[in-house]
XYZ file of C-alpha atoms in Angstrom:
525
model
C 65.649 230.376 106.148
C 65.882 230.919 102.527
C 66.531 227.794 100.198
C 69.854 226.988 98.405
C 70.680 228.940 95.228
C 70.863 226.870 92.237
C 75.040 227.303 92.449
C 74.972 226.157 95.962
C 73.046 222.970 94.905
C 74.897 222.232 92.365
C 78.286 222.583 94.745
C 80.077 219.374 95.239
C 79.900 217.618 98.462
C 83.099 217.841 100.646
C 85.521 214.780 99.508
C 86.007 212.467 102.451
C 89.860 210.783 102.318
C 89.538 206.913 101.770
C 91.010 205.189 105.256
C 94.644 204.502 104.514
C 95.529 200.737 104.148
C 96.546 199.477 107.256
C 98.103 196.025 108.186
C 99.292 195.060 111.765
C 103.207 193.984 112.003
C 104.590 192.141 115.010
C 107.613 194.352 116.032
C 110.666 192.806 117.384
C 114.404 193.602 118.383
C 117.419 191.400 116.910
C 120.734 192.858 118.423
C 120.225 196.882 117.953
C 117.972 196.554 114.885
C 113.978 196.798 115.312
C 112.366 194.367 112.640
C 108.799 193.921 111.624
C 106.767 191.252 109.930
C 102.942 191.261 109.046
C 101.032 189.592 111.788
C 99.048 187.053 109.276
C 102.612 185.546 108.515
C 102.880 184.641 112.173
C 101.004 181.780 113.897
C 102.547 181.830 117.411
C 105.155 183.320 119.955
C 107.034 181.042 122.330
C 109.907 180.804 124.491
C 112.829 179.236 123.084
C 112.654 175.608 123.846
C 115.497 173.072 123.789
C 117.588 173.293 120.695
C 118.870 170.170 118.617
C 122.232 171.186 117.076
C 122.570 169.740 113.484
C 125.947 169.383 112.183
C 127.147 170.204 108.715
C 124.300 173.239 108.439
C 124.923 176.800 107.540
C 125.826 179.026 110.560
C 122.374 180.850 110.185
C 120.888 177.589 111.553
C 120.255 177.483 115.166
C 118.986 174.052 115.172
C 115.948 172.110 115.357
C 113.075 172.286 117.658
C 109.845 170.407 118.420
C 106.994 172.490 118.296
C 103.947 170.542 119.272
C 104.751 167.408 117.590
C 106.350 169.150 114.631
C 109.940 169.337 114.036
C 110.767 172.836 113.168
C 113.712 174.685 111.848
C 115.308 177.838 113.949
C 116.649 180.232 112.446
C 119.386 182.601 114.479
C 118.403 186.150 113.489
C 121.080 187.784 114.641
C 123.692 185.887 112.169
C 121.127 186.259 109.372
C 121.208 189.939 109.905
C 124.615 190.585 110.735
C 124.212 191.463 114.109
C 126.611 191.157 117.018
C 126.313 188.022 118.884
C 124.690 188.753 122.380
C 122.648 185.936 123.786
C 119.550 187.687 125.581
C 119.173 187.061 129.429
C 116.047 185.270 129.178
C 116.762 183.239 126.237
C 114.511 185.414 123.954
C 111.530 184.340 121.800
C 111.031 181.947 118.725
C 108.307 183.700 116.208
C 106.991 180.677 114.789
C 105.625 181.428 110.846
C 102.473 180.649 109.063
C 103.209 180.464 105.790
C 103.213 176.596 104.849
C 106.471 176.407 106.622
C 108.127 174.655 109.245
C 110.815 177.702 110.307
C 110.993 179.731 113.672
C 112.873 183.237 113.864
C 115.178 183.511 116.967
C 114.665 186.916 118.254
C 116.211 188.845 121.264
C 112.669 190.436 122.344
C 108.956 191.050 121.047
C 108.490 194.737 121.099
C 104.609 194.560 120.359
C 102.295 195.062 117.419
C 101.510 198.095 115.498
C 99.417 198.986 112.454
C 101.588 200.314 109.595
C 99.891 202.048 106.485
C 101.567 201.517 103.178
C 102.399 205.239 102.833
C 104.296 204.602 105.794
C 106.729 202.217 104.602
C 109.703 203.569 102.436
C 110.218 200.857 99.799
C 113.654 199.428 99.344
C 115.032 198.905 95.797
C 114.457 195.335 95.581
C 117.277 195.036 92.673
C 119.883 193.962 95.342
C 119.315 190.480 96.405
C 121.297 190.497 99.222
C 118.672 192.976 100.633
C 116.542 191.116 103.425
C 114.098 194.236 103.696
C 111.075 195.228 101.836
C 111.121 198.946 103.387
C 111.799 201.216 106.511
C 109.368 203.112 108.732
C 111.546 206.000 109.705
C 111.985 206.944 113.351
C 110.085 210.239 114.702
C 112.284 211.102 117.355
C 110.928 209.055 120.031
C 110.605 206.014 118.490
C 113.427 204.300 116.442
C 113.287 203.241 112.899
C 111.546 199.835 112.280
C 112.852 197.641 109.001
C 110.230 195.342 107.442
C 111.551 192.045 106.483
C 111.107 190.316 103.164
C 110.187 186.835 104.363
C 110.522 185.349 100.842
C 114.114 186.502 100.716
C 114.728 185.431 104.528
C 113.712 181.649 103.793
C 115.316 181.712 100.204
C 118.688 182.812 101.665
C 118.583 179.895 103.979
C 117.184 177.067 101.629
C 114.397 176.523 99.749
C 113.714 173.250 100.920
C 113.485 174.464 104.565
C 110.164 175.353 103.963
C 108.738 171.856 102.709
C 105.586 171.237 104.322
C 105.414 168.390 106.727
C 102.663 166.561 105.143
C 102.795 164.586 101.746
C 100.939 166.321 98.899
C 97.385 165.422 98.749
C 97.016 162.718 95.926
C 100.262 161.168 96.624
C 100.367 158.044 98.906
C 102.977 156.454 100.577
C 104.168 152.873 99.628
C 102.633 150.103 101.709
C 104.091 149.636 105.281
C 105.245 153.164 105.373
C 104.389 156.135 107.023
C 104.229 159.342 104.413
C 107.741 161.181 103.796
C 109.649 158.019 105.146
C 111.493 155.354 103.621
C 110.453 151.743 103.479
C 112.297 149.284 105.684
C 115.175 147.950 103.654
C 115.112 144.189 102.682
C 117.824 142.048 103.918
C 120.729 141.859 101.380
C 122.022 138.304 100.359
C 125.415 137.229 100.735
C 127.605 137.028 103.890
C 126.319 139.860 105.777
C 123.033 138.682 105.613
C 124.035 134.898 106.914
C 125.350 136.578 109.765
C 123.229 136.807 113.124
C 123.188 139.998 115.290
C 123.025 139.724 118.901
C 122.877 142.000 121.770
C 124.977 141.100 124.399
C 124.967 141.480 128.112
C 126.493 140.165 131.620
C 124.584 138.925 134.417
C 126.421 137.541 137.404
C 129.962 137.715 135.935
C 128.612 135.725 132.823
C 127.887 137.045 129.277
C 124.551 136.223 127.254
C 123.141 137.381 124.211
C 119.853 137.670 122.572
C 118.526 138.233 118.994
C 118.536 142.097 117.824
C 115.114 141.331 116.288
C 113.827 140.625 119.948
C 115.148 143.764 121.385
C 112.734 147.009 121.631
C 115.440 149.086 123.203
C 117.987 148.915 126.111
C 117.272 151.845 128.802
C 118.672 152.580 132.458
C 117.369 151.193 135.438
C 114.436 153.469 136.801
C 113.951 154.546 140.145
C 110.072 154.388 139.589
C 109.645 150.538 139.754
C 106.509 149.181 141.590
C 106.989 145.807 143.449
C 104.067 143.649 143.096
C 102.692 141.932 145.896
C 102.655 138.118 146.034
C 104.451 137.953 142.906
C 106.492 135.312 141.441
C 110.332 135.260 142.672
C 111.417 135.830 139.371
C 109.356 138.863 138.638
C 110.481 142.100 140.270
C 107.707 144.378 139.713
C 106.690 146.684 136.962
C 108.246 149.842 135.069
C 107.342 152.513 132.761
C 108.975 152.382 129.352
C 107.536 154.772 126.656
C 104.281 155.496 128.514
C 103.451 151.731 129.239
C 103.824 149.733 131.723
C 106.230 146.458 131.466
C 106.956 143.521 133.938
C 110.591 143.420 135.062
C 112.408 140.079 135.457
C 115.849 139.328 136.684
C 117.602 137.212 134.540
C 119.685 135.474 137.179
C 116.757 134.361 138.829
C 114.961 133.152 135.621
C 118.170 130.990 134.794
C 118.387 129.761 138.575
C 121.452 131.250 139.418
C 122.101 131.694 142.932
C 122.598 135.488 143.264
C 123.040 137.693 146.258
C 121.022 140.299 144.825
C 119.094 141.188 141.279
C 121.141 143.358 139.131
C 124.442 142.834 141.305
C 126.614 144.601 139.005
C 127.759 148.469 139.489
C 124.696 150.576 139.989
C 125.661 153.122 137.192
C 126.100 149.915 134.682
C 122.911 148.200 135.174
C 120.494 148.201 132.094
C 117.002 146.944 131.211
C 116.832 145.016 127.878
C 113.264 145.605 126.566
C 112.262 142.472 124.991
C 109.357 141.992 122.469
C 108.208 138.356 121.248
C 105.150 136.482 120.937
C 103.197 139.604 121.282
C 104.530 140.044 124.616
C 107.075 142.456 126.147
C 108.991 142.098 129.338
C 112.156 143.961 130.672
C 115.269 141.942 131.836
C 117.245 143.525 134.370
C 120.981 142.797 133.743
C 124.158 143.710 135.427
C 125.657 145.650 132.187
C 124.968 145.831 128.444
C 128.071 144.895 126.291
C 127.791 145.402 122.697
C 126.116 144.458 119.520
C 127.302 141.111 117.770
C 127.452 140.403 113.980
C 128.549 136.661 114.137
C 128.584 133.824 111.540
C 126.445 130.523 112.281
C 130.025 128.927 112.004
C 130.655 130.468 114.782
C 127.910 129.194 116.959
C 127.663 125.427 118.449
C 124.760 123.791 120.157
C 124.658 123.404 123.649
C 126.659 120.105 124.551
C 123.745 117.145 125.271
C 125.085 116.699 128.994
C 124.380 120.240 129.839
C 121.176 120.809 127.877
C 118.162 121.993 130.093
C 114.612 120.513 129.720
C 113.425 124.038 128.816
C 116.363 125.010 126.589
C 116.780 128.911 127.442
C 120.232 128.811 125.923
C 119.777 127.812 122.124
C 123.541 127.962 121.711
C 127.160 129.169 122.543
C 128.865 131.345 120.628
C 132.689 131.173 120.020
C 134.078 134.730 119.903
C 138.143 135.766 120.002
C 139.297 132.250 118.869
C 137.093 130.590 121.490
C 138.597 132.577 124.304
C 135.372 134.307 125.041
C 131.958 132.413 125.183
C 128.535 133.896 124.978
C 125.256 132.188 125.613
C 122.502 132.705 123.384
C 119.274 132.931 124.954
C 115.644 132.085 123.242
C 113.491 134.785 124.711
C 110.413 132.736 124.492
C 111.806 129.552 126.378
C 113.383 132.045 128.888
C 110.122 132.945 130.123
C 108.941 129.366 130.371
C 107.589 129.250 134.112
C 104.086 129.353 135.003
C 104.694 132.426 137.272
C 106.786 134.192 134.499
C 104.025 133.393 131.906
C 101.361 134.983 134.571
C 103.443 137.976 135.016
C 103.549 138.510 131.252
C 100.011 138.023 130.558
C 99.115 140.616 133.374
C 101.252 143.180 132.969
C 102.470 143.034 129.449
C 101.900 146.322 127.305
C 99.499 148.167 129.539
C 98.957 151.706 129.122
C 100.599 153.900 132.286
C 97.658 155.783 133.806
C 99.473 158.938 133.402
C 100.047 158.805 129.452
C 97.195 159.773 127.354
C 96.273 157.130 124.996
C 96.179 159.119 121.894
C 100.029 160.083 122.531
C 101.248 156.403 122.670
C 102.655 154.812 119.440
C 101.167 151.923 117.651
C 102.876 149.146 118.263
C 101.720 147.303 114.739
C 103.542 150.049 112.998
C 106.539 149.011 110.998
C 109.548 149.583 112.813
C 113.088 149.899 112.157
C 116.272 149.130 114.446
C 118.920 151.960 115.342
C 121.865 151.749 117.512
C 121.745 154.984 119.359
C 124.733 157.101 120.318
C 125.543 160.428 121.600
C 127.883 163.284 120.646
C 127.747 166.258 122.886
C 123.976 166.577 123.666
C 122.354 165.312 120.353
C 121.661 161.536 119.887
C 122.178 160.068 116.583
C 120.789 156.789 115.110
C 122.798 154.138 112.867
C 120.501 151.405 111.193
C 121.284 148.139 113.058
C 122.048 146.259 109.927
C 125.208 148.355 109.374
C 126.861 148.022 112.821
C 129.133 145.282 113.237
C 129.900 145.675 116.718
C 130.034 148.521 119.554
C 133.581 148.055 121.128
C 135.298 149.721 123.969
C 138.266 152.256 123.140
C 141.695 150.549 123.689
C 144.339 152.499 125.915
C 146.017 153.650 122.715
C 145.097 154.036 119.298
C 148.316 153.728 116.538
C 148.201 156.718 114.465
C 149.186 156.679 110.637
C 151.688 158.926 109.046
C 149.824 160.986 106.450
C 146.719 159.838 107.276
C 143.491 162.168 106.554
C 142.705 164.422 109.474
C 139.515 162.885 110.216
C 141.449 159.461 111.193
C 141.986 159.309 114.632
C 144.190 156.252 114.492
C 143.907 152.521 113.602
C 143.155 149.531 115.823
C 143.736 145.642 115.288
C 140.172 144.548 115.045
C 140.031 140.928 114.705
C 143.092 140.400 112.968
C 142.805 143.404 110.454
C 143.625 147.057 110.542
C 140.293 149.267 111.269
C 140.801 152.727 110.479
C 138.693 154.711 113.384
C 137.066 158.059 112.377
C 136.780 160.867 115.104
C 133.259 161.957 114.654
C 133.597 164.982 116.832
C 136.028 166.138 114.583
C 134.168 165.453 111.626
C 131.076 167.440 112.829
C 133.357 170.159 114.387
C 132.333 169.889 117.851
C 134.206 171.576 120.874
C 135.055 170.025 123.916
C 136.012 166.498 124.455
C 133.986 163.360 125.570
C 134.587 161.738 128.804
C 137.198 158.828 128.434
C 135.112 156.385 130.325
C 131.912 156.481 128.013
C 133.618 156.749 124.858
C 132.959 154.021 122.480
C 133.853 152.688 118.972
C 131.088 151.605 117.004
C 132.220 149.506 114.130
C 130.140 150.513 110.636
C 129.882 148.988 107.369
C 129.914 151.861 105.107
C 129.027 150.363 101.708
C 132.541 148.735 100.475
C 134.424 150.442 103.145
C 134.616 149.580 107.242
C 135.774 151.628 109.899
C 135.112 152.612 113.503
C 133.457 155.852 114.595
C 134.538 157.142 117.665
C 131.283 158.542 119.702
C 130.705 159.734 123.281
C 128.634 157.140 124.408
C 126.418 154.325 123.134
C 122.708 154.657 124.545
C 121.544 151.265 123.249
C 119.413 149.937 120.504
C 116.145 151.401 120.065
C 113.311 149.954 117.438
C 111.358 152.949 115.976
C 108.151 153.077 114.364
C 107.986 154.299 110.923
C 105.509 157.080 111.935
C 107.740 158.539 114.424
C 110.371 159.444 111.348
C 110.143 162.303 109.053
C 112.385 163.734 106.522
C 115.044 165.873 107.953
C 114.950 169.473 106.850
C 117.169 170.420 103.846
C 119.914 172.625 105.334
C 122.860 171.806 102.909
C 123.592 169.239 100.719
C 126.026 167.567 102.834
C 123.790 167.421 105.742
C 120.767 166.294 103.685
C 122.804 163.240 102.248
C 124.328 162.110 105.792
C 121.321 163.263 107.963
C 118.053 162.647 105.901
C 115.544 161.485 108.652
C 114.728 162.743 111.886
C 113.137 160.491 114.470
C 110.544 162.552 116.504
C 109.624 160.917 119.871
C 108.062 163.483 121.640
C 110.407 165.154 124.302
C 113.485 163.269 122.115
C 114.799 163.862 118.645
C 117.147 161.782 117.146
C 119.101 162.541 114.203
C 119.505 159.179 111.647
C 122.303 158.781 109.950
C 123.072 157.465 106.277
C 125.878 154.856 106.491
C 126.851 155.328 102.818
C 127.155 159.450 103.534
C 129.392 159.231 106.732
C 132.579 159.689 104.155
C 132.763 161.768 101.149
C 133.802 159.806 97.986
C 137.466 161.068 98.225
C 137.307 160.306 101.923
C 136.170 156.630 101.494
C 138.948 156.329 98.781
C 141.708 157.412 101.530
C 140.225 155.346 103.916
C 140.681 152.234 101.699
C 144.417 153.058 101.222
C 144.630 152.659 104.927
C 144.481 148.774 104.349
C 147.837 148.512 103.465
C 149.133 150.095 106.908
C 150.922 147.941 109.374
C 148.921 146.357 111.882
C 147.989 148.186 114.934
C 149.533 147.375 118.212
C 146.301 148.135 120.053
C 143.229 145.779 119.604
C 139.501 145.085 120.447
């Protein structure tokens, strides 16, 4: 074989083409559109979980979801991309982004993963800010075209604040006694409001009693899962699980020495457990019915007459309401559990973890807590600070309409001798449907200088929430973030926390004050 000639030796070697710049993309369907995102922008893909609707948010926001303990904004991609509304049969999928954001994209179907070379994508003229796509991969006859989303524009279209990181920036510390991103517990204000006492009232054996709000952790429905304790003191019914912890359950009637046919002798649906926290102990109190939250002046509370005073003094005073026509006995929780048997039950069972609940999932009882009145509108729970709630009252048979009143005013009632406007909160939040008449309540609220009743579907109780379970709400609109600035994340339960001062806009508050001159209503509470 002859050696190569000099011409052959100097000839350049055949050039090898550079491999194309390929990046994996997730392809998904939204309506009749096939769209794609770089795979590196995606954290996970999950089935659509339960969604919490957020009032006053843009139509492209589906709501909030709880993903592995993180409150996440869910975008409705059909609305965002202008596709016809057609819910998928299986609920669709949620594409969770991994770009320092707390956002999930609701899509109809995930088609798969494809490698897209930069040369395959026909770039879009990005001069038009309305265009949410950075380019398109043309179809080849067998496969339809794929539009590549410009993620920055998608997030910018919703709100820049939606992508706010959940954790506080490094180097920034929260004030003492608060969790990062939460507000400190407000100090009591001076004046008449601070002088009043707030009580949670309830019924047992036809009598009305109350305990201080400060001693109430929450009010919950009775549970089927009540374990009877053998050889227990007659006052101790057993133990129940509340928030993953076992607490002893007592019957109020037997604690007070009342002759009762059976514990919780009222209607089964109305019976409640008042969860008390006092002296480092916790106990559940079974009552026939939870009544309301009372705000009373010390002048309305009289000491127990000497002839009726018990040695142990479970009743610390008698509250006179409705010009003395209604008497409420105020209980001292510490004295209530005076018997040796009750103390034994408290010591043996109070604050013990439930064996089915992981230790790391339980809230720290030593954390700073805030107290809220929890109510429901539709399927969503809301919370108002207990300090701003004056009373929870039943809805009268008829509310008196006021001519030329604002649309959000349902009517007025005569509340303790003064005219009280009642706001239909369903109408304020543009909710469809109607609430069951039986469960509706009026939450009498102090809103800065204004005072009004809020008509809600149901009041579910009073709840103390640890500061480390409260985080800032996503900023979806100016009106929403002013009214709903925080979210309580309790694992499988999310509660939207309201700011009383923003329940009404400034001009609405002015309209509300104009109703003070209205004629007294016939209906009263």
